[in-house]
Coordinates of N, CA and C in Angstrom, one line a residue:
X286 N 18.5 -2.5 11.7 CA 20.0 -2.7 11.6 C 20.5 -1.4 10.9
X287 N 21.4 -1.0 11.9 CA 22.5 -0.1 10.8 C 22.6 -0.1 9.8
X288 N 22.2 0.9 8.3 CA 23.2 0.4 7.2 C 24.7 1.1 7.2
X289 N 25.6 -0.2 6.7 CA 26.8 0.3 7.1 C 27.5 -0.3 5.4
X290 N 28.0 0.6 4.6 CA 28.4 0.3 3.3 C 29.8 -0.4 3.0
X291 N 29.8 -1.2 4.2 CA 31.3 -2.1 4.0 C 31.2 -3.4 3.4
X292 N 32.1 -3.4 2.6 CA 31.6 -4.7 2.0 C 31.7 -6.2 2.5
X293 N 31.7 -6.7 3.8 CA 31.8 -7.8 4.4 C 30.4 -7.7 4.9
X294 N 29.2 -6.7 4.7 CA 27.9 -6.5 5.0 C 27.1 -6.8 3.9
X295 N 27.8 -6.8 2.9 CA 27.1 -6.8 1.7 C 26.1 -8.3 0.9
X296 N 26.2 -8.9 1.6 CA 25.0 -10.4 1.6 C 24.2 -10.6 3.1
X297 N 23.8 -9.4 3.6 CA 23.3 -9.2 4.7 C 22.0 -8.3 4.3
X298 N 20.7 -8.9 4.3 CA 19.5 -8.8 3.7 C 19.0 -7.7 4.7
X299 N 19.2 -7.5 6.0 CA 18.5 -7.1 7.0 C 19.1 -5.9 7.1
X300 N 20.5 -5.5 6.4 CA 21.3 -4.1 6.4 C 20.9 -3.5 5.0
X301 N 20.5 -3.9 3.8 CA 19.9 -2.9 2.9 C 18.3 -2.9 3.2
X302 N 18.1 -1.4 2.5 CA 16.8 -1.2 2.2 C 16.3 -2.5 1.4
X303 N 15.2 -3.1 2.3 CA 14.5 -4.4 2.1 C 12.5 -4.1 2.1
X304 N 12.3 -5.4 1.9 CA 10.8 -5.2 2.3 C 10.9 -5.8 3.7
X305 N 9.4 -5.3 3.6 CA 9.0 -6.1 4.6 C 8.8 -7.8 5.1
X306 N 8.8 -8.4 4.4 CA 9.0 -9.9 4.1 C 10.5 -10.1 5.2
X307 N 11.7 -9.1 4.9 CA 12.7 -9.6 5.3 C 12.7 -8.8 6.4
X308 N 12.5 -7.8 6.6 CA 12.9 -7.2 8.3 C 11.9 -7.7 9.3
X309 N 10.4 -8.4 8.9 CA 10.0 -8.7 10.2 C 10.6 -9.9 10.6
X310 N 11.7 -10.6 10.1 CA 12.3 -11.7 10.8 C 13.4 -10.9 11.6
X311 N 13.6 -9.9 11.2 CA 14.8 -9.5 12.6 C 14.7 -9.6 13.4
X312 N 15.9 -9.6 14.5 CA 15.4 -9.9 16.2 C 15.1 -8.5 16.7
X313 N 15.2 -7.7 16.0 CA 15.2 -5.9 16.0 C 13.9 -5.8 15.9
X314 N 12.9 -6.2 14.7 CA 11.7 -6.1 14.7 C 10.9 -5.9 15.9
X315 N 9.6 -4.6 15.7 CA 9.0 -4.2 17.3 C 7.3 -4.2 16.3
X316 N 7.0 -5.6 16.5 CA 5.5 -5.0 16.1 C 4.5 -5.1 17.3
X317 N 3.3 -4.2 16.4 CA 2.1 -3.9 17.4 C 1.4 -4.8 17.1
X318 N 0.2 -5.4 18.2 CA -1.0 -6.2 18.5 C -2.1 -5.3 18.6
X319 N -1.9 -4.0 18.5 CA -3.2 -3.1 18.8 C -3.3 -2.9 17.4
X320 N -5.0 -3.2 16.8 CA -5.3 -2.5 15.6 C -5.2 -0.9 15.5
X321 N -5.4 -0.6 16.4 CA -5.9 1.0 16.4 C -4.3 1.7 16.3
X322 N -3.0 1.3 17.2 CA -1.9 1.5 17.2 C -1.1 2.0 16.0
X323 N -1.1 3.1 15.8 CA -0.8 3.5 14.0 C 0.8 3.9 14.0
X324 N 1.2 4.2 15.2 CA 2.4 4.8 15.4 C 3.2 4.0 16.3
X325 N 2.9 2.5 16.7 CA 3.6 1.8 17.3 C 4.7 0.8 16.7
X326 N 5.7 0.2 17.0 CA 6.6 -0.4 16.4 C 7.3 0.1 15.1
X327 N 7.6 -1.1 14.0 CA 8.4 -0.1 12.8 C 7.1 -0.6 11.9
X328 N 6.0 -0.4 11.8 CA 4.9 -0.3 10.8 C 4.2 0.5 11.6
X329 N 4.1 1.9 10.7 CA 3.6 2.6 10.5 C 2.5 3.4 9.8
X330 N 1.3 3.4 10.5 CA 0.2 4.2 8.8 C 0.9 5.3 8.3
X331 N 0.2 6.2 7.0 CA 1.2 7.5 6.4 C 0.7 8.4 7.1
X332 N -0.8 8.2 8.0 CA -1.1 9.2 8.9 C -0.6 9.3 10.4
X333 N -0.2 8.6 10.6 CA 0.9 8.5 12.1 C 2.1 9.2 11.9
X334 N 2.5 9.0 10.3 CA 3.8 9.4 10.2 C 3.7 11.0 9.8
X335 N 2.5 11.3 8.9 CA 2.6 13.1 8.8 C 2.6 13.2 9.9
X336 N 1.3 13.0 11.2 CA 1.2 13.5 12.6 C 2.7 13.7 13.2
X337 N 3.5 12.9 13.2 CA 4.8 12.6 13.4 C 5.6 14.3 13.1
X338 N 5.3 14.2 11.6 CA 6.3 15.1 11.0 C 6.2 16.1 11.4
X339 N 4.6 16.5 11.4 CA 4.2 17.8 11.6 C 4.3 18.2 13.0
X340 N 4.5 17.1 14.1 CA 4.7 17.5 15.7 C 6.4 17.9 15.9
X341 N 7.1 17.6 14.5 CA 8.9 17.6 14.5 C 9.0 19.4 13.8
X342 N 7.5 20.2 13.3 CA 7.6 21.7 12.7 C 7.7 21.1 11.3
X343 N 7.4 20.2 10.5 CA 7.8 19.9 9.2 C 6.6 20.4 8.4
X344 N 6.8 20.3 6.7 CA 6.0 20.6 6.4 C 5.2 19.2 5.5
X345 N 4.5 19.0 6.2 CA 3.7 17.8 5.8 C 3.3 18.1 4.5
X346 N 2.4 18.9 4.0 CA 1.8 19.7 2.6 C 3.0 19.6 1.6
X347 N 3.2 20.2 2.0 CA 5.0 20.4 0.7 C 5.1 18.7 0.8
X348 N 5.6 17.8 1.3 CA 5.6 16.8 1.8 C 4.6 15.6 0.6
X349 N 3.3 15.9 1.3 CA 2.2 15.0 0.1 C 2.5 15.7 -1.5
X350 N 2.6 17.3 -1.1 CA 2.4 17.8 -3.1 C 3.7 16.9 -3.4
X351 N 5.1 16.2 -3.1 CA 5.7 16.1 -3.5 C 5.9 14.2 -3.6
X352 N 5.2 14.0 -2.6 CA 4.8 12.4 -3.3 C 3.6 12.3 -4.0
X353 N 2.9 12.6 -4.3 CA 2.0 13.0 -5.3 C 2.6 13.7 -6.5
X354 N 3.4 14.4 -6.7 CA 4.0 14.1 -7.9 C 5.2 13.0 -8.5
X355 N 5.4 12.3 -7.6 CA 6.2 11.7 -7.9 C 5.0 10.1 -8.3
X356 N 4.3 9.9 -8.1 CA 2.9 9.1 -7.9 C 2.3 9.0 -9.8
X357 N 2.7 10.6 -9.7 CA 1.0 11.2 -10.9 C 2.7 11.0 -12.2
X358 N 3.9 11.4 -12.1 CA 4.7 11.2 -12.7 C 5.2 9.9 -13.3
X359 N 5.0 8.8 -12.4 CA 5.7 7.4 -12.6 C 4.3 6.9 -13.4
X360 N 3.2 7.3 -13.2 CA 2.1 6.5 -13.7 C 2.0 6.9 -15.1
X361 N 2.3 8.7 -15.4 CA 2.5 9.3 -16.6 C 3.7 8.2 -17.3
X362 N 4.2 8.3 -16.8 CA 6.1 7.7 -17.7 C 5.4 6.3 -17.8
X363 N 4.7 5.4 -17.5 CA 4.3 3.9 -17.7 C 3.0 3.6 -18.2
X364 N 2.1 5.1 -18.7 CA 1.2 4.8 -19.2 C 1.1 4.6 -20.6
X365 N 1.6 4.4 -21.3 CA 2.0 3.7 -22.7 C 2.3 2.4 -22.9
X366 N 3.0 1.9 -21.8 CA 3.3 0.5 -21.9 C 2.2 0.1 -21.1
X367 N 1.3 0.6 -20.5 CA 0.1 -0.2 -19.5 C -0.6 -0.6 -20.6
X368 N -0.9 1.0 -21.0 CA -2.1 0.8 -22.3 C -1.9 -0.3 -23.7
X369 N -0.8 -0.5 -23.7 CA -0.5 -1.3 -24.4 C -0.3 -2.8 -24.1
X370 N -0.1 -3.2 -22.8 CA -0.5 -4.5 -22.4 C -1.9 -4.7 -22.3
X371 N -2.7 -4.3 -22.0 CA -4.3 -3.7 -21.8 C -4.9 -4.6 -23.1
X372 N -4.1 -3.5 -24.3 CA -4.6 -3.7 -25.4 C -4.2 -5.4 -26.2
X373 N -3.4 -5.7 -25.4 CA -3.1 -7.5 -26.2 C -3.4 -8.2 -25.0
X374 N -3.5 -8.1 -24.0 CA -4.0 -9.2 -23.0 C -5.2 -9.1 -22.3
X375 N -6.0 -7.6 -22.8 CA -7.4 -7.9 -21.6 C -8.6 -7.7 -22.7
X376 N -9.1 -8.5 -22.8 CA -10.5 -8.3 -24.1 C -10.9 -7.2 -24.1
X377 N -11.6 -6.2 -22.8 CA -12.5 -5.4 -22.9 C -11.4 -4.5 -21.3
X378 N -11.2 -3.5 -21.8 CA -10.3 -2.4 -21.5 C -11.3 -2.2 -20.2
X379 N -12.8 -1.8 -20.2 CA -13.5 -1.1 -19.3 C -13.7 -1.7 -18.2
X380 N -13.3 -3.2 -18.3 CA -13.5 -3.8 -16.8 C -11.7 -4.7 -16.4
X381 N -11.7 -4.2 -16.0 CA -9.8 -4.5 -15.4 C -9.7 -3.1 -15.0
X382 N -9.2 -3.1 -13.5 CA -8.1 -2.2 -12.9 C -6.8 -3.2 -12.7
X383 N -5.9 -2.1 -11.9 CA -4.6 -2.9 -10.9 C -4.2 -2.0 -9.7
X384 N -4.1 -2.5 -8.8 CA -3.5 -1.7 -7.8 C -2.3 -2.0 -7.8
X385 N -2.0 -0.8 -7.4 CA -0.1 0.0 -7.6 C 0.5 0.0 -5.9
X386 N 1.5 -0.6 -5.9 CA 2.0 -0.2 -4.0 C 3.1 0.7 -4.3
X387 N 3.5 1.9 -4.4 CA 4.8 3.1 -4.0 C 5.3 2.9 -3.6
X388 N 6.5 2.5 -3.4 CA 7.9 2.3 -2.3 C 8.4 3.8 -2.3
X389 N 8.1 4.4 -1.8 CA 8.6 5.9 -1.1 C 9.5 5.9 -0.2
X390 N 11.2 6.1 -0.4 CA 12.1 6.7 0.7 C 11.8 7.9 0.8
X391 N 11.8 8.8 2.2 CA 11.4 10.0 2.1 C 13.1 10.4 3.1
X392 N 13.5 11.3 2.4 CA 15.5 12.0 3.0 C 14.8 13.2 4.0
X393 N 16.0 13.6 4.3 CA 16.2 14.2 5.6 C 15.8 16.0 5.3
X394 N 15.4 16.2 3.7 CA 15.1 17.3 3.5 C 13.6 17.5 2.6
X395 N 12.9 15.9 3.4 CA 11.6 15.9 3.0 C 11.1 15.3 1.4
X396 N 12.4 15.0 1.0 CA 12.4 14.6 -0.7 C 12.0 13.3 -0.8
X397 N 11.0 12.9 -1.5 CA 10.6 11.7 -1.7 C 11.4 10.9 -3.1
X398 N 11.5 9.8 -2.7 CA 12.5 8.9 -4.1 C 11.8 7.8 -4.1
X399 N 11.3 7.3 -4.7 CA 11.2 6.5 -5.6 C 12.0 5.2 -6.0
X400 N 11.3 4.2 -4.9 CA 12.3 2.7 -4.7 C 11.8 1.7 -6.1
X401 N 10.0 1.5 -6.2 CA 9.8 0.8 -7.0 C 8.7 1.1 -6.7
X402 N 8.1 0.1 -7.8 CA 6.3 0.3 -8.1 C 5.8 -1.1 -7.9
X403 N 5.2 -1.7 -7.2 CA 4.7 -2.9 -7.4 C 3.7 -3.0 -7.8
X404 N 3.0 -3.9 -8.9 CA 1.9 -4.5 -9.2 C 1.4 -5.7 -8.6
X405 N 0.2 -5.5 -8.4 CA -0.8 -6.2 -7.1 C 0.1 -6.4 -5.7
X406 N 0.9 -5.2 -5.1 CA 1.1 -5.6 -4.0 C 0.7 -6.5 -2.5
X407 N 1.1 -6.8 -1.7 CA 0.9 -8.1 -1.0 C -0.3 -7.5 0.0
X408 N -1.6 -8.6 0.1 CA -2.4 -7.5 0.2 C -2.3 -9.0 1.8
X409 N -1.9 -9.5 2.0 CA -1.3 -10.8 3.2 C -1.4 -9.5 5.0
X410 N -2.0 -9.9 6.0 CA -2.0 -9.6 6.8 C -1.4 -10.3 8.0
X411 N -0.4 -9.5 8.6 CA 0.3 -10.4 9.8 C 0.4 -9.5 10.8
X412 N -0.5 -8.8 10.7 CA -1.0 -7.8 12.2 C -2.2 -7.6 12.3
X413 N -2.7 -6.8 13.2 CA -3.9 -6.9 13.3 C -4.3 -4.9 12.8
X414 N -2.7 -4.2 12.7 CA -3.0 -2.9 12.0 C -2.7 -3.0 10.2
X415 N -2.4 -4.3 9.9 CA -2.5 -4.4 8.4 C -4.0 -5.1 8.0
X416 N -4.7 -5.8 9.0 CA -5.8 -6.0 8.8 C -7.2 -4.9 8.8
X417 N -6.9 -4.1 9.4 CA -7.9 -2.9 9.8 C -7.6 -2.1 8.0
X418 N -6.3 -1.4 8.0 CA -6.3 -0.8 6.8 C -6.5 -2.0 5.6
X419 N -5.9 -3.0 5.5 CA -5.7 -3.5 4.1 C -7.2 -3.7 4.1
X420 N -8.8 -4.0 5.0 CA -9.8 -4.5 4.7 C -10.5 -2.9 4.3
X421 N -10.1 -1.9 4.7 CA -10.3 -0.3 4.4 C -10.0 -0.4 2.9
X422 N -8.6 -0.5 2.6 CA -8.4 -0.6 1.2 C -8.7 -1.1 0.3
X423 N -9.5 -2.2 0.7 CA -10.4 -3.5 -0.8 C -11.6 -2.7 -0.9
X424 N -12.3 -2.8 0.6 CA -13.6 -1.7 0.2 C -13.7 -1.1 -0.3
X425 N -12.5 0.1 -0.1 CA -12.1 1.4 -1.0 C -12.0 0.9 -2.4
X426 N -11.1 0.1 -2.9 CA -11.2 -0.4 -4.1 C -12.3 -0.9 -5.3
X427 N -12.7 -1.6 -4.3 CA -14.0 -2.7 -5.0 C -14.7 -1.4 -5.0
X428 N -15.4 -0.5 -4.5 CA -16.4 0.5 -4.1 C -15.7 1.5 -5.6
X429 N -15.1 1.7 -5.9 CA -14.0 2.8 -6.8 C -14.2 1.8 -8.2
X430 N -14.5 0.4 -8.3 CA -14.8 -0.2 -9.5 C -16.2 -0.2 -9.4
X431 N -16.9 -0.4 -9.0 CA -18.5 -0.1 -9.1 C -18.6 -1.4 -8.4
X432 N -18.4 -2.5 -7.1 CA -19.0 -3.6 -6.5 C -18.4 -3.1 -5.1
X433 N -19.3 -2.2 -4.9 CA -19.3 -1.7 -3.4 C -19.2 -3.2 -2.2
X434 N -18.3 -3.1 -1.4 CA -18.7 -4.2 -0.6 C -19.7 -4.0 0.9
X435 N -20.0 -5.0 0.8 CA -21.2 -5.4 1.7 C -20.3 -5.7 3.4
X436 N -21.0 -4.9 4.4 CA -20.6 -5.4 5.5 C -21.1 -6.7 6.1
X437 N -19.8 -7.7 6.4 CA -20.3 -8.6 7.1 C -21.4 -9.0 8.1
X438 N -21.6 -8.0 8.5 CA -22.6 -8.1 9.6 C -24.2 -8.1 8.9
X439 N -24.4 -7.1 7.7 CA -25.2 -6.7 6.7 C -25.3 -8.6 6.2
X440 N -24.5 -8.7 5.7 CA -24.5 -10.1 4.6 C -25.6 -11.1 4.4
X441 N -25.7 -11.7 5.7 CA -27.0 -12.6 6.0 C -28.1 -12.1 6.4
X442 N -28.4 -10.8 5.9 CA -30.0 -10.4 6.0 C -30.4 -10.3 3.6
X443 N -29.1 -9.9 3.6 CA -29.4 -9.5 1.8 C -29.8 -11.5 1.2
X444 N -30.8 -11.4 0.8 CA -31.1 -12.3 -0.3 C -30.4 -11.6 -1.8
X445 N -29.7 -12.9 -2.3 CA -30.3 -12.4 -3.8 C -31.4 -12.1 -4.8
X446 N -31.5 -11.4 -5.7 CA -32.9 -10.9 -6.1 C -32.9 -12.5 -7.3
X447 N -33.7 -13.4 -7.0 CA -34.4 -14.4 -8.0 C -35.2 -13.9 -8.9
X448 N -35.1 -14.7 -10.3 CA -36.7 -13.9 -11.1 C -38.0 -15.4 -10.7
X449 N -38.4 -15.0 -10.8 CA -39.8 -15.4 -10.5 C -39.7 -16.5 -11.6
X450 N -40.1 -18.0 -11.2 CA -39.9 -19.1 -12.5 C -41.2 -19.0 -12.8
X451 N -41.7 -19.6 -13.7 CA -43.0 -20.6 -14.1 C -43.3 -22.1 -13.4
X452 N -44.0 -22.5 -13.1 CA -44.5 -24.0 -12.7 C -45.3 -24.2 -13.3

């Protein structure tokens, strides 16, 4: 939908910048059925979208150094108050992470802004290209805390290691 700043639009959820939750009910909505499809409908990977930019002559590089600092900045500005929730609600600091979702508008002169930050963003799959990455992204995660995951296929050959009882 249009955004259009008139105010008889203004309790119209599908004309402001929204999530996702609320634009895939539009009748506008165009999603893909292909996992591999990175550049199909309005969900997009970030690598469909550089490819994108950089086929428009843009500068993709300038582009990441500048959502990367906007990334390495918001985490600087909130790391006092993490560390300090950390410190009254998690017993032992060394085992707890969180994953962070970026809401990145990026304007028409490549400038990235900063919509919000979510904590534990919706890791919920309702395609079959949010299932390919989001299952890329746990691995990536879990593997980045030290419990690498196991491929399904792998699964049912690994025993657990038992200790040997007495009888």
């Amino acid at each position: 939908v249009k955004y259009d700043p008139n105010r008889k639009h203004l309790w119209n959820p599908c004309m402001h910048l929204c999530n996702y939750s609320i634009n895939k009910h539009h009748s506008d909505y165009i999603k893909s059925e292909d996992p591999e499809a990175e550049d199909v409908g309005h969900k997009w990977t970030l690598s469909a979208l550089l490819r994108h930019l950089k086929s428009l002559n843009l500068d993709t590089a300038l582009l990441m150094q500048r959502i990367e600092e906007v990334v390495i900045k918001s985490l600087l500005a909130t790391a006092p108050s993490i560390i300090a929730a950390c410190k009254l609600f998690v017993p032992s600091i060394v085992n707890c992470f969180e994953l962070y979702g970026f809401d990145i508008l990026i304007d028409s002169e490549l400038k990235p802004w900063l919509l919000e930050v979510n904590l534990s963003p919706s890791l919920g799959c309702d395609s079959p290209l949010d299932t390919r990455l989001k299952s890329a992204l746990l691995v990536d995660l879990l593997t980045l805390v030290g419990l690498p995951a196991v491929d399904p296929v792998v699964r049912p050959q690994i025993r657990p290691h038992r200790p040997a009882t007495a009888d």
